[in-house]
JSON list of C-alpha atoms in Angstrom, two decimals:
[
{"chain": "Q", "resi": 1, "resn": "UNK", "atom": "CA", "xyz": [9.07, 43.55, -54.96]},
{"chain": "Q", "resi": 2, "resn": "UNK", "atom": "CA", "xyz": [11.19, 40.71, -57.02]},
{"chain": "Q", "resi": 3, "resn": "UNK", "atom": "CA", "xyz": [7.92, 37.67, -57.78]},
{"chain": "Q", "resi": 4, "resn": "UNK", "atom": "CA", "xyz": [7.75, 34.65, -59.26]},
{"chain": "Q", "resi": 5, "resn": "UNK", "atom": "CA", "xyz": [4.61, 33.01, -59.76]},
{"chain": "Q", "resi": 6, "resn": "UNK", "atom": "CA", "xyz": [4.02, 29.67, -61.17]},
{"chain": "Q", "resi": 7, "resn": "UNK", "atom": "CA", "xyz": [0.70, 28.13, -62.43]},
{"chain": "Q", "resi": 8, "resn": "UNK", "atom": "CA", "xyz": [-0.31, 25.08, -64.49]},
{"chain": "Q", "resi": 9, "resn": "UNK", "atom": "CA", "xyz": [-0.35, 22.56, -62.21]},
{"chain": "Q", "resi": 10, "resn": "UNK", "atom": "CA", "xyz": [-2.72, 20.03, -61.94]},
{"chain": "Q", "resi": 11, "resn": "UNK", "atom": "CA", "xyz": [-3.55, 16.31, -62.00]},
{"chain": "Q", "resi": 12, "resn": "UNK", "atom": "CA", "xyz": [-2.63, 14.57, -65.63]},
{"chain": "Q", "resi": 13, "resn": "UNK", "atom": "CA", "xyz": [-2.88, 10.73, -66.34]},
{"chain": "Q", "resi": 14, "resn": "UNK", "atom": "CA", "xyz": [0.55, 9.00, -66.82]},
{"chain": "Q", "resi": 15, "resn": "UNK", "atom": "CA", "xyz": [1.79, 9.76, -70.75]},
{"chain": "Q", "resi": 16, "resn": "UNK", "atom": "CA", "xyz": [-0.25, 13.26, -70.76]},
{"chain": "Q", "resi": 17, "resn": "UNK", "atom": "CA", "xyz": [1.39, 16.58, -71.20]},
{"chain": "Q", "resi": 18, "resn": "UNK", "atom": "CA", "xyz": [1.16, 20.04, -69.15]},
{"chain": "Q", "resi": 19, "resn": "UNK", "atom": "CA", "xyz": [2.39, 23.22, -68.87]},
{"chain": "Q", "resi": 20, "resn": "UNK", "atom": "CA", "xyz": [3.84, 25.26, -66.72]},
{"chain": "Q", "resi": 21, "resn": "UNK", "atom": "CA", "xyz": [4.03, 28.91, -66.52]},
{"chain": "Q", "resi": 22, "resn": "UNK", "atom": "CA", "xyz": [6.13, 31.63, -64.73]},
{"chain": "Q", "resi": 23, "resn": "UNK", "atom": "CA", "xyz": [5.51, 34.99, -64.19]},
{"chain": "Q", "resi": 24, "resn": "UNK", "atom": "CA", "xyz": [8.42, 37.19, -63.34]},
{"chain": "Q", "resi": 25, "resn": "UNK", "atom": "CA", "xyz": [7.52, 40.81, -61.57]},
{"chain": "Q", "resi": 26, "resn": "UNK", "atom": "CA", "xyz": [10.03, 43.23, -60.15]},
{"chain": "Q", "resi": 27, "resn": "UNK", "atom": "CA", "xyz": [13.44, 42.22, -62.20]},
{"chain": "Q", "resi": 28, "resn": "UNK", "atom": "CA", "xyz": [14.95, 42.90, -65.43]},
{"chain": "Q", "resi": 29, "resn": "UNK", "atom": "CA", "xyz": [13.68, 39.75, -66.91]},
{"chain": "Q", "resi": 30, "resn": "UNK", "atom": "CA", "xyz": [15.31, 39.28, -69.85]},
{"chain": "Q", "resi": 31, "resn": "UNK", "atom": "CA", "xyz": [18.60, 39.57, -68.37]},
{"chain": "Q", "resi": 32, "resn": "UNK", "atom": "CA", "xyz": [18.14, 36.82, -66.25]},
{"chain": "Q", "resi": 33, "resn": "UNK", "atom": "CA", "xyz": [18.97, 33.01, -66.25]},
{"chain": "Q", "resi": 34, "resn": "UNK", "atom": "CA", "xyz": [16.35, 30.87, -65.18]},
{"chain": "Q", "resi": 35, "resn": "UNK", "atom": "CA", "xyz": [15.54, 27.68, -63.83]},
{"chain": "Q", "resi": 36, "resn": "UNK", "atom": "CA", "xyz": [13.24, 24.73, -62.89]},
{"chain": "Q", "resi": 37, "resn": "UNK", "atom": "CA", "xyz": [13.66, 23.22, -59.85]},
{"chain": "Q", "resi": 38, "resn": "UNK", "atom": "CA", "xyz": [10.87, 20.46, -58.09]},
{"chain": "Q", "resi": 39, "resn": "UNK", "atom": "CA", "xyz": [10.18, 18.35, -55.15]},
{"chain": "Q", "resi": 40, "resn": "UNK", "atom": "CA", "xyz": [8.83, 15.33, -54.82]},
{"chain": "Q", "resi": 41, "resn": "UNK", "atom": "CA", "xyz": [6.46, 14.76, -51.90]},
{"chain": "Q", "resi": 42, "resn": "UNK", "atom": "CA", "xyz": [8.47, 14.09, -48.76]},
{"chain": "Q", "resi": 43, "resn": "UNK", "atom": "CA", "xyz": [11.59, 14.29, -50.88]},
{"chain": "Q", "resi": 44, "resn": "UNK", "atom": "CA", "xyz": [14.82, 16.78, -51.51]},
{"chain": "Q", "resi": 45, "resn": "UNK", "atom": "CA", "xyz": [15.27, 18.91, -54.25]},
{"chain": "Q", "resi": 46, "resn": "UNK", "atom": "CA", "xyz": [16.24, 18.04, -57.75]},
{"chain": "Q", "resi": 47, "resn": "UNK", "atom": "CA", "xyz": [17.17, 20.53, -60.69]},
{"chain": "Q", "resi": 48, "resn": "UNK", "atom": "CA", "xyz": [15.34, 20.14, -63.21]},
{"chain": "Q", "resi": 49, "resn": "UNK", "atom": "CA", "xyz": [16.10, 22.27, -66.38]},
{"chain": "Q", "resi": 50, "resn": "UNK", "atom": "CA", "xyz": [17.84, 25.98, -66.88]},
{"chain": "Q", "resi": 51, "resn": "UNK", "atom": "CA", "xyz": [18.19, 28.27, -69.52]},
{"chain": "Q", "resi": 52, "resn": "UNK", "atom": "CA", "xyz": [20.07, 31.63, -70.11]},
{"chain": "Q", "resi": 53, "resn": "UNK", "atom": "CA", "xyz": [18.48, 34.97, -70.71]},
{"chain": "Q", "resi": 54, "resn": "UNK", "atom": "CA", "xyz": [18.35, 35.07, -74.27]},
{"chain": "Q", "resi": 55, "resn": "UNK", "atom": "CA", "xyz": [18.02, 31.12, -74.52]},
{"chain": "Q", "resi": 56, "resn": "UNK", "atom": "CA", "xyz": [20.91, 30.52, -76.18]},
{"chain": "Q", "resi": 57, "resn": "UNK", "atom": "CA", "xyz": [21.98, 27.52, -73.24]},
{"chain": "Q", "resi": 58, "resn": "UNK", "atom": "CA", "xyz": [19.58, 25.28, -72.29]},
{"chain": "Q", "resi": 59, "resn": "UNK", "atom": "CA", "xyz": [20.20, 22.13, -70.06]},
{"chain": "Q", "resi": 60, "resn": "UNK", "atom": "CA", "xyz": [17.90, 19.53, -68.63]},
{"chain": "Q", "resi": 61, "resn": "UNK", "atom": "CA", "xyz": [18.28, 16.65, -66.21]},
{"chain": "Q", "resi": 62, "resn": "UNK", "atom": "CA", "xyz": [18.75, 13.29, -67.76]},
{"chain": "Q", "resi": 63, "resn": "UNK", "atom": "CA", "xyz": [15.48, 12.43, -66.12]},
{"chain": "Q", "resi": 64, "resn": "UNK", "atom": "CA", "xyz": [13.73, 14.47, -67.70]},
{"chain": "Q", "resi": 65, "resn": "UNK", "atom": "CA", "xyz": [15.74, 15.57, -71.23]},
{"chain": "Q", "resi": 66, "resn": "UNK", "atom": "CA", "xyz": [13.35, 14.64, -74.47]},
{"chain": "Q", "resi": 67, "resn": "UNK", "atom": "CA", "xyz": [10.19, 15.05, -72.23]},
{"chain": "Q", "resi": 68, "resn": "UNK", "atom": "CA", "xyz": [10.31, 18.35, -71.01]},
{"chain": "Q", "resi": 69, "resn": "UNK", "atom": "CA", "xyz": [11.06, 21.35, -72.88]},
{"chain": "Q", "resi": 70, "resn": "UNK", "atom": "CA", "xyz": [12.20, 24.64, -71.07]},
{"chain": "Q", "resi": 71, "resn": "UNK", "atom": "CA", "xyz": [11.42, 27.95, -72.91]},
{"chain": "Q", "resi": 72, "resn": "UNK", "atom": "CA", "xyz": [11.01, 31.80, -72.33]},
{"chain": "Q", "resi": 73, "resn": "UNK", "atom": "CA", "xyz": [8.96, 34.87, -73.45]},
{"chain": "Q", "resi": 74, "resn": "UNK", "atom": "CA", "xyz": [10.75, 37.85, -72.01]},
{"chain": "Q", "resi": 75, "resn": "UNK", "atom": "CA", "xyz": [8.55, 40.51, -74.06]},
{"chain": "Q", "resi": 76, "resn": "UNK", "atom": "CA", "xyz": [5.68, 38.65, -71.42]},
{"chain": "Q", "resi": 77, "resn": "UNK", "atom": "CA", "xyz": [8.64, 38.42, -68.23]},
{"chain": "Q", "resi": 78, "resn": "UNK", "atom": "CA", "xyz": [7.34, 34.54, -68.51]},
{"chain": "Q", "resi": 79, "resn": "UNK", "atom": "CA", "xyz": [9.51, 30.94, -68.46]},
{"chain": "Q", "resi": 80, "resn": "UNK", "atom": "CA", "xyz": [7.15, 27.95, -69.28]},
{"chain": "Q", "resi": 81, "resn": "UNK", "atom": "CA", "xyz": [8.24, 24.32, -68.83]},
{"chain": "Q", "resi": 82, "resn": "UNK", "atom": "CA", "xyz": [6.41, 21.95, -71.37]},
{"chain": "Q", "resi": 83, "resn": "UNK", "atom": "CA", "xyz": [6.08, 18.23, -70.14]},
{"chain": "Q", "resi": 84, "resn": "UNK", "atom": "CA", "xyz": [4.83, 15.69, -72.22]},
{"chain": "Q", "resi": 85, "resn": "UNK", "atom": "CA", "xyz": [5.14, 11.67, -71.41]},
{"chain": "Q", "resi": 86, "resn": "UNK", "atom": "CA", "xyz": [4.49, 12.28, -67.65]},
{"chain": "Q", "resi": 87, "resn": "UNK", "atom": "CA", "xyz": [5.51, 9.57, -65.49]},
{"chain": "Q", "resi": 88, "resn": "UNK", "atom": "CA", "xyz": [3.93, 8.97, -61.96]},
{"chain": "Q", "resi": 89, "resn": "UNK", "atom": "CA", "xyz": [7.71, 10.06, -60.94]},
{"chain": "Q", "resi": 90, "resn": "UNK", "atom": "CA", "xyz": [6.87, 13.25, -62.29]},
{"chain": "Q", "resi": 91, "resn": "UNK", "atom": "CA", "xyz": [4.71, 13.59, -59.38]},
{"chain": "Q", "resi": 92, "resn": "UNK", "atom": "CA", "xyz": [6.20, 17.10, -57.37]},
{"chain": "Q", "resi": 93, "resn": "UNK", "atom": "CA", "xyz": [5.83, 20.88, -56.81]},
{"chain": "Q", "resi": 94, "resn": "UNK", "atom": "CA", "xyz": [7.80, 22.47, -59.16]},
{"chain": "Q", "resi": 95, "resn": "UNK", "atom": "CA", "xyz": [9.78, 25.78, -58.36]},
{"chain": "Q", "resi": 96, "resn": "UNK", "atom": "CA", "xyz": [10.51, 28.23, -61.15]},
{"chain": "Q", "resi": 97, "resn": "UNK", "atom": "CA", "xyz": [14.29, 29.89, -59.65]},
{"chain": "Q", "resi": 98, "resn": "UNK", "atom": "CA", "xyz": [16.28, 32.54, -60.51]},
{"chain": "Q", "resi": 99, "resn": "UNK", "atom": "CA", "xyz": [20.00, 32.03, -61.32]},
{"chain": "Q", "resi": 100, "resn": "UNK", "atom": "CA", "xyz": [22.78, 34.79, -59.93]},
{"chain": "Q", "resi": 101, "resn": "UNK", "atom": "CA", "xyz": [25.38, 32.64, -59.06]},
{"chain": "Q", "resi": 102, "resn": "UNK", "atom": "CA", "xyz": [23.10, 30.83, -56.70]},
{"chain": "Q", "resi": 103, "resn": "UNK", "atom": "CA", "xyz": [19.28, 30.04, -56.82]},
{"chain": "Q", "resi": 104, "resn": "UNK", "atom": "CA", "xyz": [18.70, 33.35, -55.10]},
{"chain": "Q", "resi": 105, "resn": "UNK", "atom": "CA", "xyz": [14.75, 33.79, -55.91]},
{"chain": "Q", "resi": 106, "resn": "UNK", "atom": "CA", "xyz": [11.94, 31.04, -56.00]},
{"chain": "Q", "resi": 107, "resn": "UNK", "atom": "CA", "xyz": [8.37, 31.41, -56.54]},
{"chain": "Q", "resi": 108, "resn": "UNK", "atom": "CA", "xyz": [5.95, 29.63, -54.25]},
{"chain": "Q", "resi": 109, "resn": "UNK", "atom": "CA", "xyz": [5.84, 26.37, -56.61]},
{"chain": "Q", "resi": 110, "resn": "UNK", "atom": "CA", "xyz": [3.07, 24.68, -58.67]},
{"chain": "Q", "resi": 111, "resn": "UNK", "atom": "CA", "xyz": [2.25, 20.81, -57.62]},
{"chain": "Q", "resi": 112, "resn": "UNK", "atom": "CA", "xyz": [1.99, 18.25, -60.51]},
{"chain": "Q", "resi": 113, "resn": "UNK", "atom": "CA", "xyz": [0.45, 14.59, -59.85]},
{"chain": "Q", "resi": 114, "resn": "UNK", "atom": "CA", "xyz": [0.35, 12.15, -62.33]},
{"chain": "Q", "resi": 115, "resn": "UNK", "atom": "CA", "xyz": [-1.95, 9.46, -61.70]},
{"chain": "Q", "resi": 116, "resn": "UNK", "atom": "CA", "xyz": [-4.38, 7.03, -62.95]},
{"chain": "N", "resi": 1, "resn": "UNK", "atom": "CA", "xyz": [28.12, 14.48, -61.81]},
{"chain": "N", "resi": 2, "resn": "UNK", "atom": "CA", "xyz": [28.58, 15.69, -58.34]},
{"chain": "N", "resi": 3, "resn": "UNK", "atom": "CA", "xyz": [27.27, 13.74, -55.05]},
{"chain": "N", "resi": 4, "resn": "UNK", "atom": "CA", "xyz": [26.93, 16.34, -52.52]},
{"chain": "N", "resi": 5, "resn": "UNK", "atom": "CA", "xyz": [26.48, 14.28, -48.95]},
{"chain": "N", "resi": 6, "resn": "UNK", "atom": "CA", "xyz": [24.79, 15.96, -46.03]},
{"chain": "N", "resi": 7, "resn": "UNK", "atom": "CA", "xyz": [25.16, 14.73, -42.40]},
{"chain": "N", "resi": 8, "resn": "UNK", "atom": "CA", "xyz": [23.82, 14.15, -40.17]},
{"chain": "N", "resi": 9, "resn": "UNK", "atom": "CA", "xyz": [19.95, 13.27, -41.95]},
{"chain": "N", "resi": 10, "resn": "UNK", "atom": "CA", "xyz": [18.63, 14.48, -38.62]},
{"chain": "N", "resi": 11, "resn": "UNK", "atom": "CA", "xyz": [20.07, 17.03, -35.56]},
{"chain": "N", "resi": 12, "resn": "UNK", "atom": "CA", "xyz": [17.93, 17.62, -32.58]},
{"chain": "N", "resi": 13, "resn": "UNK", "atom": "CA", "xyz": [18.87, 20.31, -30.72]},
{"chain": "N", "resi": 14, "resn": "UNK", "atom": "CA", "xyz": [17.83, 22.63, -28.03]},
{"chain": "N", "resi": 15, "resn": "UNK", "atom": "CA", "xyz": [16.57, 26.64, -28.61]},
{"chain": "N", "resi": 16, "resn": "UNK", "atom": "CA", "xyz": [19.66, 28.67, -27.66]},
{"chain": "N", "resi": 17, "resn": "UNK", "atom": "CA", "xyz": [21.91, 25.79, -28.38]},
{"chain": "N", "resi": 18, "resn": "UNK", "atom": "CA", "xyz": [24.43, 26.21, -31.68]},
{"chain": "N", "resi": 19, "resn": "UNK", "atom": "CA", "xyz": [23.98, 23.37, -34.56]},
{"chain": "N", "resi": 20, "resn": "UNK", "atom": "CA", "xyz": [26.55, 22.58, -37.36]},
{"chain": "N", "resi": 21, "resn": "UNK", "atom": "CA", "xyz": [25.35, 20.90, -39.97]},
{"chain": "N", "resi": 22, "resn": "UNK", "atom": "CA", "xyz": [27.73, 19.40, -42.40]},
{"chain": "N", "resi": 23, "resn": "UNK", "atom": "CA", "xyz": [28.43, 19.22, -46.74]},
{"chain": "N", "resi": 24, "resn": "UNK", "atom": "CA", "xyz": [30.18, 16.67, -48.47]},
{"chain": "N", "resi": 25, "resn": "UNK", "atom": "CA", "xyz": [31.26, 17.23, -52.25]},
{"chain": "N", "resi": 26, "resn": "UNK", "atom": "CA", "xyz": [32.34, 14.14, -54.21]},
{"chain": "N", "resi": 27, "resn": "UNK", "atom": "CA", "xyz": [34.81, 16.34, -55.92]},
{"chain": "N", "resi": 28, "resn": "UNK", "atom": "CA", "xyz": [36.38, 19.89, -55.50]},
{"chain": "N", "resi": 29, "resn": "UNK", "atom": "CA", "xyz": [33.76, 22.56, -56.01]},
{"chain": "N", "resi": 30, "resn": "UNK", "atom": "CA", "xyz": [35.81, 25.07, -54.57]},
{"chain": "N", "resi": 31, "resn": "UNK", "atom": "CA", "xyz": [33.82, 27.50, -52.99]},
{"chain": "N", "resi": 32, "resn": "UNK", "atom": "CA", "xyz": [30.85, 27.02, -55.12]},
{"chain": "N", "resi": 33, "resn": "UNK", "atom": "CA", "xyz": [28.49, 25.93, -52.90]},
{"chain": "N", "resi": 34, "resn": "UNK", "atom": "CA", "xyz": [25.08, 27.57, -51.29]},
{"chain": "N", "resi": 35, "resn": "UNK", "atom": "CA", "xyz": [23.09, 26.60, -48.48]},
{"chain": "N", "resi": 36, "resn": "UNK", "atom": "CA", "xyz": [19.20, 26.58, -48.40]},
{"chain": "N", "resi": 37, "resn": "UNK", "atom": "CA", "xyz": [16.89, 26.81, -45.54]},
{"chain": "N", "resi": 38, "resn": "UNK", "atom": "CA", "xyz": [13.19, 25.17, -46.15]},
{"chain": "N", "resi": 39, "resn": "UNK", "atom": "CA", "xyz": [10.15, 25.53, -43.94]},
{"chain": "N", "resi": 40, "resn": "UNK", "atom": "CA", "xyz": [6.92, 23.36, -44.33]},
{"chain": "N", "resi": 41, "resn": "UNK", "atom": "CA", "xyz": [5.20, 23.79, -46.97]},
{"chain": "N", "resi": 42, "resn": "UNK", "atom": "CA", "xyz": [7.22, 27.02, -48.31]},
{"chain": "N", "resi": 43, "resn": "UNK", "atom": "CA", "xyz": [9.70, 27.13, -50.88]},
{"chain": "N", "resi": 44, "resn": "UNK", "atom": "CA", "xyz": [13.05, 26.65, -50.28]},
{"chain": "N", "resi": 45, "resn": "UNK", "atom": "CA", "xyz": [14.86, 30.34, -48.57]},
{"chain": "N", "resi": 46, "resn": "UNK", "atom": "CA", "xyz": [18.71, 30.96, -50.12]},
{"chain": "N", "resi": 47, "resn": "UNK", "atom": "CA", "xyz": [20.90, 31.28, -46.68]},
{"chain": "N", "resi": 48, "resn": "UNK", "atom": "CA", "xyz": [24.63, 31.18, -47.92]},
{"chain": "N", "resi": 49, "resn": "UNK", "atom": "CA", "xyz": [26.08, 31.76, -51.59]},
{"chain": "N", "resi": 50, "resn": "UNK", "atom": "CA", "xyz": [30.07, 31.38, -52.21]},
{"chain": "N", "resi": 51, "resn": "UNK", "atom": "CA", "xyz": [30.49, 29.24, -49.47]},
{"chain": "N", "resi": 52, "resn": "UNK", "atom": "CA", "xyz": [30.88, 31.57, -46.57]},
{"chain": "N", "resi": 53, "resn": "UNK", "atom": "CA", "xyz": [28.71, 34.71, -47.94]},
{"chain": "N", "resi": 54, "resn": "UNK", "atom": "CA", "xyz": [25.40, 35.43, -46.28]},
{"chain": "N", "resi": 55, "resn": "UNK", "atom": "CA", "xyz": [22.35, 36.07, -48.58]},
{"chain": "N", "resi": 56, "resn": "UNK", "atom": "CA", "xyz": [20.40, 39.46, -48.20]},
{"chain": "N", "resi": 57, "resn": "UNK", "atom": "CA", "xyz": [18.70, 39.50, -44.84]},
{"chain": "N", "resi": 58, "resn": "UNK", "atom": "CA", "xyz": [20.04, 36.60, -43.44]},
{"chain": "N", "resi": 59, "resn": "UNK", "atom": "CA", "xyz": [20.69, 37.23, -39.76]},
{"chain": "N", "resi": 60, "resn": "UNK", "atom": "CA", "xyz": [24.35, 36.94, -38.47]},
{"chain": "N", "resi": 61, "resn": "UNK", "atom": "CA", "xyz": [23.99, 34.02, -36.31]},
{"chain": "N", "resi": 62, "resn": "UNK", "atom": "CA", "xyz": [23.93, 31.87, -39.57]},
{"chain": "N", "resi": 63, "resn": "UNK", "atom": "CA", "xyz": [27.76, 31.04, -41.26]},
{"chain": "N", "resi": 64, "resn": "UNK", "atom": "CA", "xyz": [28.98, 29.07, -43.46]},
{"chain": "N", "resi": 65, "resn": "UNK", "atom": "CA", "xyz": [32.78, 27.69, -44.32]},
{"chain": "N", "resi": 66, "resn": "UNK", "atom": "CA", "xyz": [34.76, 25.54, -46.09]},
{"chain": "N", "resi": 67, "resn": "UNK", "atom": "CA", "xyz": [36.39, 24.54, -49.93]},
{"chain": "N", "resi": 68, "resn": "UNK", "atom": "CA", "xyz": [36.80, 22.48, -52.23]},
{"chain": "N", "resi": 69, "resn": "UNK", "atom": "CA", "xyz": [34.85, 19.21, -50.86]},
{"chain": "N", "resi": 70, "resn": "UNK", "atom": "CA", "xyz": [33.91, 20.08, -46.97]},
{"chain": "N", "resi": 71, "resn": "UNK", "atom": "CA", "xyz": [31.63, 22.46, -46.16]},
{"chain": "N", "resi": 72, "resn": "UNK", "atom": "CA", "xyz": [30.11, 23.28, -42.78]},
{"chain": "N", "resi": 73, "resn": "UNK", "atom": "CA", "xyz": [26.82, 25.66, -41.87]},
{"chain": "N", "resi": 74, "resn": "UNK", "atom": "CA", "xyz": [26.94, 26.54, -38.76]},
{"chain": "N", "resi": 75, "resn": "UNK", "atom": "CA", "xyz": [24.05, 28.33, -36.71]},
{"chain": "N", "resi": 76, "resn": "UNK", "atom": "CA", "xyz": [24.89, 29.58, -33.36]},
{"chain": "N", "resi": 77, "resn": "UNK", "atom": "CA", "xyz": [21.91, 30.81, -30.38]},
{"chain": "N", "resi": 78, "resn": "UNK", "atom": "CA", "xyz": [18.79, 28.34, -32.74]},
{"chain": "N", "resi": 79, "resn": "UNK", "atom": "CA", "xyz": [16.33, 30.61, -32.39]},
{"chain": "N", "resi": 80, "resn": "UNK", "atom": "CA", "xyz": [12.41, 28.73, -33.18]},
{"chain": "N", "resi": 81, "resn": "UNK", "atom": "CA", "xyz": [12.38, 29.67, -36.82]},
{"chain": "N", "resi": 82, "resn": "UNK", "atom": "CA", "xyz": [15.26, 28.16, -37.30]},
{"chain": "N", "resi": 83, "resn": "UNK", "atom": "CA", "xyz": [14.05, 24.52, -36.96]},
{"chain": "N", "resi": 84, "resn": "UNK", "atom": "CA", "xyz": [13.32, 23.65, -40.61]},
{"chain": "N", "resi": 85, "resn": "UNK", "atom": "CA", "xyz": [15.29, 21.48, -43.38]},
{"chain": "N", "resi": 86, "resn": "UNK", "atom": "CA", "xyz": [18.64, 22.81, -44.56]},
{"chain": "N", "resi": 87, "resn": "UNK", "atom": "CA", "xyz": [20.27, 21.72, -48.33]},
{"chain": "N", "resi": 88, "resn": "UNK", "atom": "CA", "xyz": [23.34, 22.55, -49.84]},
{"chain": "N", "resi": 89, "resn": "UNK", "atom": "CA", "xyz": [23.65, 23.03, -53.59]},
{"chain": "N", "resi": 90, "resn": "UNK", "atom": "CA", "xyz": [27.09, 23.00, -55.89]},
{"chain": "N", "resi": 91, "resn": "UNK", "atom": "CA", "xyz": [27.47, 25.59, -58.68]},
{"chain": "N", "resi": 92, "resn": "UNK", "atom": "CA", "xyz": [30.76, 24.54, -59.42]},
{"chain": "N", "resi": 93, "resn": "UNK", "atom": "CA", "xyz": [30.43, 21.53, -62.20]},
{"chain": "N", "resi": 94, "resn": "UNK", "atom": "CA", "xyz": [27.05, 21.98, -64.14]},
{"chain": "N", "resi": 95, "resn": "UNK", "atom": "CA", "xyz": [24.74, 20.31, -65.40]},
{"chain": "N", "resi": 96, "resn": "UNK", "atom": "CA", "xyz": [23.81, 19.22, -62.91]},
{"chain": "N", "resi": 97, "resn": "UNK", "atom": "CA", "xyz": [23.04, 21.00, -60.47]},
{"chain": "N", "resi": 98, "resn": "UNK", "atom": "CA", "xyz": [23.00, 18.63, -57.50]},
{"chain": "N", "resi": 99, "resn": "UNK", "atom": "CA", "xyz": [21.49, 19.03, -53.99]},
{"chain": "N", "resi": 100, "resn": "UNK", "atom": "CA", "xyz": [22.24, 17.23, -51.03]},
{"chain": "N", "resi": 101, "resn": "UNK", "atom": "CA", "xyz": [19.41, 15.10, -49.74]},
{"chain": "N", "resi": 102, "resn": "UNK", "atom": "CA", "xyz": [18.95, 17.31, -46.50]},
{"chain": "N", "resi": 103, "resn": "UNK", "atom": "CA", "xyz": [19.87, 17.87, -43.27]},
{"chain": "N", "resi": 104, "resn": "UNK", "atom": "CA", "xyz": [16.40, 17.94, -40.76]},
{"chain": "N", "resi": 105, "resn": "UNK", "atom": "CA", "xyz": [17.18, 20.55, -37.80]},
{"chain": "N", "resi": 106, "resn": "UNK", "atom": "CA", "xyz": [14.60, 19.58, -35.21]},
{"chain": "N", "resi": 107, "resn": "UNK", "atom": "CA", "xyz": [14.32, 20.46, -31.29]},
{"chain": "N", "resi": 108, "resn": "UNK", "atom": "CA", "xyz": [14.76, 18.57, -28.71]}
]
């Protein structure tokens, strides 16, 4: 069975960092291109970051581009998202997606809240 | 970047009724678009890819049409899982990728 799994969520103060992980199960891995996607509460969805199977592309929202950083480990099957500066804005469930011409497989999301 | 426009926000409709739900592009995308289904508190289901082709598993009474900047999903016989939120998503101009804000299929 294709999985993704994300962790690292949690509550962080505005201007702290976290990380997010991925774990990928069932699929070549390191053939694939892979993405971040979250969801602000209430809210619709907004692409955050991708990057292709051997990392040689990588492309981030301008809301987020020089905060986050979008990497990959595909000896571990793993995609990590690294935010630092987090802004209460921040605030969402964030979905780690695989790429195949659409966003075909999500994981069941991670919440981040940034907060005071 | 490309605005993708859903309408309407909200449908109601009644089980056994059909629903379209439509996909505005604020340029040609072709027929790079995909639709999304989303239940509460789950993460978003992939529906439609290409426009008009049906995702693995996706029953038959779910289509979708259109190019370049009008697309339509239509969903004949709603059936009670089918009352969720629906999104559409261009692949055509990137980054980014944009959604639409949602279309909220409700009953009536």
């Amino acid at each position: 069975e294709v999985q993704l799994v994300e962790s690292g969520g949690g509550l962080v103060k505005p201007g702290g960092s976290l990380r997010l992980s991925c774990a990928a199960s069932g699929l070549m891995f390191r053939t694939q291109n892979m993405n971040w996607v979250r969801q602000a509460p209430g809210k619709g969805l907004e692409w955050v970051s991708s990057i292709t199977n051997d990392a040689s592309y990588i492309h981030y929202a301008d809301s987020v581009k020089g905060r986050f950083t979008i990497s990959r480990d595909n000896a571990k099957n793993a995609l990590y998202l690294q935010m630092n500066s987090l802004r209460a804005e921040d605030t969402a469930v964030y979905y780690c997606v695989r790429e195949s011409g659409s966003f075909d497989i999500w994981g069941q999301g991670t919440m981040v809240s940034v907060s005071s | 970047e490309i605005v993708m426009t859903q309408s309407p926000t909200i449908l109601s409709v009644s089980p056994g009724d059909g629903a379209t739900l439509s996909c505005r592009a604020s340029q040609s995308v072709t027929t790079n678009l995909a639709w999304y289904q989303q239940k509460p508190g789950q993460a978003p289901r992939l529906l439609i890819h290409g426009a008009s082709i049906r995702a693995t598993g996706v029953p038959d009474r779910f289509s979708g049409s259109g190019s370049g900047t009008e697309f339509t999903l239509t969903i004949s016989s709603l059936q009670s899982e089918d009352f969720a939120i629906y999104y559409c998503q261009q692949f055509h101009n990137w980054p980014p990728y944009t959604f639409g804000q949602g279309t909220k299929l409700e009953i009536k």
